[in-house]
């Protein structure tokens, strides 16, 4: 398996065609996987915003005040408002905002980014990253690139461990996971629970190559890697019924 950044991509602006920009800068073969940082997908889709776009609701003001009391840091209530508007459920309101976005991904601040956003205050996540991945994949097909998978990634924190890593927000041309259940281990014992989140693992690997700062390499090509013939599944985001941690958060008293 090899990972190679797509070099010399420009600063991405609203309306840019990422499939074109990528196809011009690399040679893709059937079976390759292209990862694209959500940052540039959002920029291409015009998902920039400014704090002044968000008239503050009572709820946003309450959250900002509460965060201000719990931490020395002042929280802009307009930012809290932006997070609320991008979310369908608020899981933690202070000392930081943890929410479910409209497409089912749970992250701090609804994934709203304040880095790598020239000229604006905020960069919202793509509205439907799965659709974004499909569009980029279709754009590549139009350019004669067949059988390539596309994954839209973000750098994201996780519970229980320090540090952030790449995760998949949307994907096309590949299943999210491969199901090892029923496969034998080296002792011949059948695996009972292992469903490997392939798109997250590829996203993490690619994110290592993409970097986080000013490197300018939001797209990475994964070559010589195959999904194999295990059964695939597209379930990535747990539903509440299926998620004990979320249920525990719901029972936890916020005040
Ligand atoms: P995120 O993980 O999706 O939030 O994206 P990051 O902000 O961590 O950026 C990932 C990579 O993309 C880094 O190498 C950035 O320097 C690069 N990057 C961000 N925006 C642009 C852009 O508009 N053009 C180019 N060429 N690189 C960018
Ligand atoms: Mn960023
Ligand atoms: Mn991000
Ligand atoms: Mn990142």
Tab-separated table of C-alpha atoms and ligand atoms in Angstrom:
chain	number	residue	atom	x	y	z
A	1	UNK	CA	0.000	0.000	0.000
A	2	UNK	CA	1.296	3.429	-0.888
A	3	UNK	CA	0.006	6.872	0.023
A	4	UNK	CA	0.901	9.902	-2.012
A	5	UNK	CA	-0.247	13.475	-1.513
A	6	UNK	CA	-1.656	15.311	-4.530
A	7	UNK	CA	0.822	18.157	-4.912
A	8	UNK	CA	0.376	21.790	-5.915
A	9	UNK	CA	-3.329	22.160	-5.273
A	10	UNK	CA	-4.221	25.872	-5.086
A	11	UNK	CA	-6.133	27.630	-2.321
A	12	UNK	CA	-9.652	26.273	-2.888
A	13	UNK	CA	-12.495	28.718	-3.535
A	14	UNK	CA	-16.249	28.403	-3.759
A	15	UNK	CA	-17.229	26.810	-7.063
A	16	UNK	CA	-13.897	25.078	-7.676
A	17	UNK	CA	-14.138	21.631	-9.239
A	18	UNK	CA	-12.094	19.359	-6.977
A	19	UNK	CA	-12.307	16.387	-9.356
A	20	UNK	CA	-10.745	18.515	-12.116
A	21	UNK	CA	-8.080	19.964	-9.856
A	22	UNK	CA	-7.112	16.505	-8.557
A	23	UNK	CA	-7.258	14.723	-11.924
A	24	UNK	CA	-4.936	17.377	-13.391
A	25	UNK	CA	-2.281	16.691	-10.771
A	26	UNK	CA	-2.109	12.926	-10.445
A	27	UNK	CA	-2.636	9.740	-12.430
A	28	UNK	CA	-5.361	7.546	-10.989
A	29	UNK	CA	-5.741	3.823	-11.635
A	30	UNK	CA	-8.772	1.598	-11.061
A	31	UNK	CA	-8.836	0.530	-7.404
A	32	UNK	CA	-7.156	3.690	-6.078
A	33	UNK	CA	-8.753	5.531	-3.190
A	34	UNK	CA	-8.667	9.327	-3.104
A	35	UNK	CA	-9.129	11.003	0.269
A	36	UNK	CA	-10.080	14.666	0.356
A	37	UNK	CA	-10.014	16.784	3.522
A	38	UNK	CA	-13.454	18.138	4.334
A	39	UNK	CA	-11.830	21.557	4.689
A	40	UNK	CA	-11.376	21.873	0.935
A	41	UNK	CA	-14.688	20.180	0.128
A	42	UNK	CA	-16.383	22.806	2.305
A	43	UNK	CA	-14.457	25.629	0.658
A	44	UNK	CA	-15.401	24.358	-2.817
A	45	UNK	CA	-19.040	24.113	-1.717
A	46	UNK	CA	-19.001	27.641	-0.319
A	47	UNK	CA	-19.600	26.507	3.278
A	48	UNK	CA	-17.793	29.503	4.758
A	49	UNK	CA	-19.642	31.699	7.245
A	50	UNK	CA	-19.116	34.691	9.480
A	51	UNK	CA	-20.060	35.114	13.116
A	52	UNK	CA	-22.298	38.031	12.201
A	53	UNK	CA	-24.451	35.631	10.138
A	54	UNK	CA	-25.748	34.151	13.414
A	55	UNK	CA	-28.292	36.165	15.411
A	56	UNK	CA	-27.966	34.781	18.935
A	57	UNK	CA	-30.818	32.775	20.492
A	58	UNK	CA	-31.430	32.529	24.240
A	59	UNK	CA	-30.092	28.958	24.187
A	60	UNK	CA	-26.828	30.011	22.525
A	61	UNK	CA	-26.359	32.812	25.052
A	62	UNK	CA	-26.965	30.398	27.953
A	63	UNK	CA	-24.404	27.961	26.550
A	64	UNK	CA	-21.812	30.680	26.011
A	65	UNK	CA	-22.334	31.986	29.569
A	66	UNK	CA	-22.049	28.492	31.025
A	67	UNK	CA	-18.828	27.786	29.130
A	68	UNK	CA	-17.523	31.169	30.278
A	69	UNK	CA	-18.220	30.227	33.905
A	70	UNK	CA	-16.620	26.792	33.627
A	71	UNK	CA	-13.538	27.862	31.711
A	72	UNK	CA	-11.562	31.081	31.736
A	73	UNK	CA	-12.123	31.270	27.995
A	74	UNK	CA	-14.869	33.503	26.694
A	75	UNK	CA	-17.165	31.750	24.229
A	76	UNK	CA	-18.715	33.885	21.504
A	77	UNK	CA	-22.500	33.221	21.670
A	78	UNK	CA	-22.615	33.622	17.883
A	79	UNK	CA	-20.283	30.629	17.605
A	80	UNK	CA	-22.547	28.594	19.902
A	81	UNK	CA	-25.445	29.618	17.652
A	82	UNK	CA	-23.595	28.429	14.545
A	83	UNK	CA	-22.941	25.061	16.208
A	84	UNK	CA	-26.625	24.719	17.188
A	85	UNK	CA	-27.747	25.479	13.644
A	86	UNK	CA	-25.499	22.752	12.224
A	87	UNK	CA	-26.762	20.165	14.708
A	88	UNK	CA	-29.712	17.901	15.382
A	89	UNK	CA	-28.759	16.988	18.961
A	90	UNK	CA	-26.706	18.624	21.678
A	91	UNK	CA	-24.928	15.911	23.709
A	92	UNK	CA	-22.681	18.111	25.859
A	93	UNK	CA	-23.123	21.886	26.138
A	94	UNK	CA	-20.214	22.803	28.414
A	95	UNK	CA	-17.255	23.058	28.903
A	96	UNK	CA	-17.360	22.335	25.165
A	97	UNK	CA	-20.085	21.681	22.637
A	98	UNK	CA	-20.522	18.099	21.464
A	99	UNK	CA	-23.286	17.655	18.925
A	100	UNK	CA	-24.671	15.407	16.251
A	101	UNK	CA	-24.494	17.014	12.840
A	102	UNK	CA	-27.329	16.790	10.357
A	103	UNK	CA	-25.632	13.898	8.570
A	104	UNK	CA	-25.153	11.789	11.712
A	105	UNK	CA	-21.537	12.494	12.650
A	106	UNK	CA	-20.865	13.397	16.284
A	107	UNK	CA	-18.100	15.899	16.921
A	108	UNK	CA	-16.987	18.849	18.985
A	109	UNK	CA	-18.418	22.152	17.694
A	110	UNK	CA	-20.275	20.288	14.918
A	111	UNK	CA	-16.915	20.103	13.146
A	112	UNK	CA	-16.900	23.858	12.518
A	113	UNK	CA	-13.334	24.888	11.786
A	114	UNK	CA	-11.581	28.167	12.405
A	115	UNK	CA	-8.226	27.195	10.892
A	116	UNK	CA	-7.284	27.313	7.194
A	117	UNK	CA	-10.251	29.636	6.395
A	118	UNK	CA	-8.887	32.816	4.803
A	119	UNK	CA	-11.321	35.735	4.596
A	120	UNK	CA	-14.038	34.237	6.807
A	121	UNK	CA	-14.577	33.445	10.476
A	122	UNK	CA	-15.890	29.907	10.108
A	123	UNK	CA	-15.877	26.875	7.854
A	124	UNK	CA	-18.867	24.561	8.265
A	125	UNK	CA	-18.611	20.875	7.389
A	126	UNK	CA	-20.032	19.860	3.998
A	127	UNK	CA	-23.821	19.494	4.262
A	128	UNK	CA	-23.854	15.908	2.961
A	129	UNK	CA	-20.289	14.584	2.791
A	130	UNK	CA	-21.512	11.314	1.240
A	131	UNK	CA	-23.033	13.308	-1.612
A	132	UNK	CA	-19.830	15.347	-1.889
A	133	UNK	CA	-17.810	12.146	-2.246
A	134	UNK	CA	-20.244	10.904	-4.920
A	135	UNK	CA	-19.957	14.191	-6.830
A	136	UNK	CA	-16.169	14.128	-6.800
A	137	UNK	CA	-16.212	10.484	-7.899
A	138	UNK	CA	-18.643	11.270	-10.720
A	139	UNK	CA	-16.414	14.197	-11.743
A	140	UNK	CA	-13.433	11.859	-11.939
A	141	UNK	CA	-15.474	9.402	-14.024
A	142	UNK	CA	-16.324	12.204	-16.430
A	143	UNK	CA	-12.603	12.704	-16.842
A	144	UNK	CA	-12.176	9.030	-17.729
A	145	UNK	CA	-11.080	7.868	-14.282
A	146	UNK	CA	-13.022	4.683	-13.516
A	147	UNK	CA	-13.341	2.536	-10.406
A	148	UNK	CA	-11.804	4.962	-7.983
A	149	UNK	CA	-13.195	5.384	-4.456
A	150	UNK	CA	-13.463	8.804	-2.796
A	151	UNK	CA	-13.480	9.496	0.945
A	152	UNK	CA	-14.157	12.899	2.515
A	153	UNK	CA	-12.216	13.107	5.791
A	154	UNK	CA	-11.924	15.316	8.842
A	155	UNK	CA	-9.511	15.529	11.731
A	156	UNK	CA	-11.490	14.703	14.815
A	157	UNK	CA	-10.928	14.080	18.531
A	158	UNK	CA	-12.216	10.983	20.314
A	159	UNK	CA	-13.334	10.082	23.800
A	160	UNK	CA	-10.976	8.209	26.161
A	161	UNK	CA	-7.757	9.149	24.383
A	162	UNK	CA	-5.768	12.317	23.847
A	163	UNK	CA	-5.028	13.445	20.323
A	164	UNK	CA	-6.959	13.732	17.092
A	165	UNK	CA	-6.901	11.565	13.986
A	166	UNK	CA	-8.521	11.388	10.576
A	167	UNK	CA	-12.012	9.944	10.219
A	168	UNK	CA	-14.335	9.476	7.266
A	169	UNK	CA	-17.376	11.752	6.940
A	170	UNK	CA	-18.569	10.498	3.568
A	171	UNK	CA	-17.495	7.963	0.974
A	172	UNK	CA	-18.347	6.697	-2.489
A	173	UNK	CA	-17.218	3.692	-4.480
A	174	UNK	CA	-16.252	1.735	-1.366
A	175	UNK	CA	-18.085	0.178	1.586
A	176	UNK	CA	-17.567	1.805	4.965
A	177	UNK	CA	-16.609	-1.410	6.726
A	178	UNK	CA	-15.644	-4.972	6.057
A	179	UNK	CA	-17.152	-7.720	8.071
A	180	UNK	CA	-14.714	-10.258	9.515
A	181	UNK	CA	-17.423	-12.051	11.462
A	182	UNK	CA	-17.397	-15.743	10.716
A	183	UNK	CA	-13.767	-15.662	9.534
A	184	UNK	CA	-11.365	-17.926	11.411
A	185	UNK	CA	-8.487	-16.585	13.522
A	186	UNK	CA	-5.147	-18.439	13.574
A	187	UNK	CA	-6.557	-20.981	16.021
A	188	UNK	CA	-9.566	-21.671	13.873
A	189	UNK	CA	-11.864	-19.810	16.277
A	190	UNK	CA	-14.586	-17.864	14.480
A	191	UNK	CA	-14.448	-14.071	14.852
A	192	UNK	CA	-17.678	-12.966	16.469
A	193	UNK	CA	-17.731	-9.148	16.507
A	194	UNK	CA	-15.037	-7.676	14.265
A	195	UNK	CA	-16.386	-5.229	11.719
A	196	UNK	CA	-13.429	-3.208	10.524
A	197	UNK	CA	-14.071	0.438	9.766
A	198	UNK	CA	-12.079	0.558	6.554
A	199	UNK	CA	-12.973	4.139	5.611
A	200	UNK	CA	-11.842	5.427	9.010
A	201	UNK	CA	-8.597	3.476	8.861
A	202	UNK	CA	-7.854	4.762	5.359
A	203	UNK	CA	-8.752	8.289	6.502
A	204	UNK	CA	-6.362	8.096	9.437
A	205	UNK	CA	-3.518	6.854	7.252
A	206	UNK	CA	-4.179	9.551	4.663
A	207	UNK	CA	-4.497	12.232	7.323
A	208	UNK	CA	-0.943	11.444	8.428
A	209	UNK	CA	0.202	12.331	4.931
A	210	UNK	CA	-2.124	15.344	4.547
A	211	UNK	CA	-0.938	16.964	7.785
A	212	UNK	CA	-2.795	19.596	9.775
A	213	UNK	CA	-1.121	22.929	9.255
A	214	UNK	CA	0.009	24.941	6.264
A	215	UNK	CA	1.258	21.953	4.228
A	216	UNK	CA	-1.298	22.434	1.459
A	217	UNK	CA	-1.937	18.728	0.801
A	218	UNK	CA	-5.641	18.080	1.395
A	219	UNK	CA	-5.928	15.218	-1.107
A	220	UNK	CA	-4.096	11.905	-0.837
A	221	UNK	CA	-4.099	8.921	-3.181
A	222	UNK	CA	-4.014	5.431	-1.669
A	223	UNK	CA	-2.568	2.929	-4.160
A	224	UNK	CA	-2.065	-0.823	-4.186
A	225	UNK	CA	-4.652	-1.458	-1.561
A	226	UNK	CA	-7.683	-3.709	-2.010
A	227	UNK	CA	-10.882	-4.037	-0.028
A	228	UNK	CA	-10.823	-7.802	-0.615
A	229	UNK	CA	-13.814	-10.103	-0.793
A	230	UNK	CA	-15.166	-9.831	2.731
A	231	UNK	CA	-18.736	-8.614	2.992
A	232	UNK	CA	-19.052	-4.799	3.126
A	233	UNK	CA	-21.385	-2.613	5.158
A	234	UNK	CA	-22.182	1.092	4.981
A	235	UNK	CA	-23.097	1.569	8.617
A	236	UNK	CA	-20.684	3.948	10.294
A	237	UNK	CA	-22.666	6.312	12.514
A	238	UNK	CA	-24.414	4.542	15.363
A	239	UNK	CA	-28.076	5.266	16.020
A	240	UNK	CA	-29.030	6.280	19.572
A	241	UNK	CA	-30.675	2.873	20.233
A	242	UNK	CA	-27.409	1.192	19.320
A	243	UNK	CA	-25.125	3.541	21.266
A	244	UNK	CA	-24.675	2.959	25.001
A	245	UNK	CA	-22.306	5.911	25.403
A	246	UNK	CA	-24.829	8.322	23.963
A	247	UNK	CA	-27.561	6.851	26.116
A	248	UNK	CA	-25.360	7.396	29.175
A	249	UNK	CA	-24.778	11.022	28.124
A	250	UNK	CA	-28.512	11.542	27.852
A	251	UNK	CA	-28.975	10.327	31.408
A	252	UNK	CA	-26.200	12.508	32.716
A	253	UNK	CA	-27.541	15.671	34.398
A	254	UNK	CA	-26.457	18.949	32.797
A	255	UNK	CA	-26.759	22.009	34.973
B	1	LIG	P1	-9.448	19.066	7.960
B	1	LIG	O1	-8.718	17.921	8.594
B	1	LIG	O2	-10.470	18.644	6.935
B	1	LIG	O3	-10.007	20.032	8.977
B	1	LIG	O4	-8.358	19.903	7.111
B	1	LIG	P2	-7.079	20.686	7.672
B	1	LIG	O5	-7.438	22.086	7.997
B	1	LIG	O6	-6.414	19.862	8.739
B	1	LIG	O7	-6.160	20.666	6.384
B	1	LIG	C1	-5.677	19.439	5.820
B	1	LIG	C2	-4.606	19.748	4.779
B	1	LIG	O8	-5.170	20.535	3.744
B	1	LIG	C3	-3.404	20.555	5.324
B	1	LIG	O9	-2.255	20.096	4.626
B	1	LIG	C4	-3.747	21.996	4.888
B	1	LIG	O10	-2.591	22.782	4.722
B	1	LIG	C5	-4.414	21.729	3.555
B	1	LIG	N1	-5.337	22.774	3.088
B	1	LIG	C6	-6.373	23.361	3.733
B	1	LIG	N2	-7.021	24.207	2.909
B	1	LIG	C7	-6.374	24.153	1.715
B	1	LIG	C8	-6.560	24.787	0.441
B	1	LIG	O11	-7.483	25.573	0.219
B	1	LIG	N3	-5.680	24.447	-0.551
B	1	LIG	C9	-4.650	23.574	-0.362
B	1	LIG	N4	-3.831	23.289	-1.381
B	1	LIG	N5	-4.446	22.959	0.812
B	1	LIG	C10	-5.306	23.239	1.829
B	2	LIG	MN1	-8.851	22.434	9.805
B	3	LIG	MN1	-11.716	19.996	10.204
B	4	LIG	MN1	-6.948	18.084	9.579
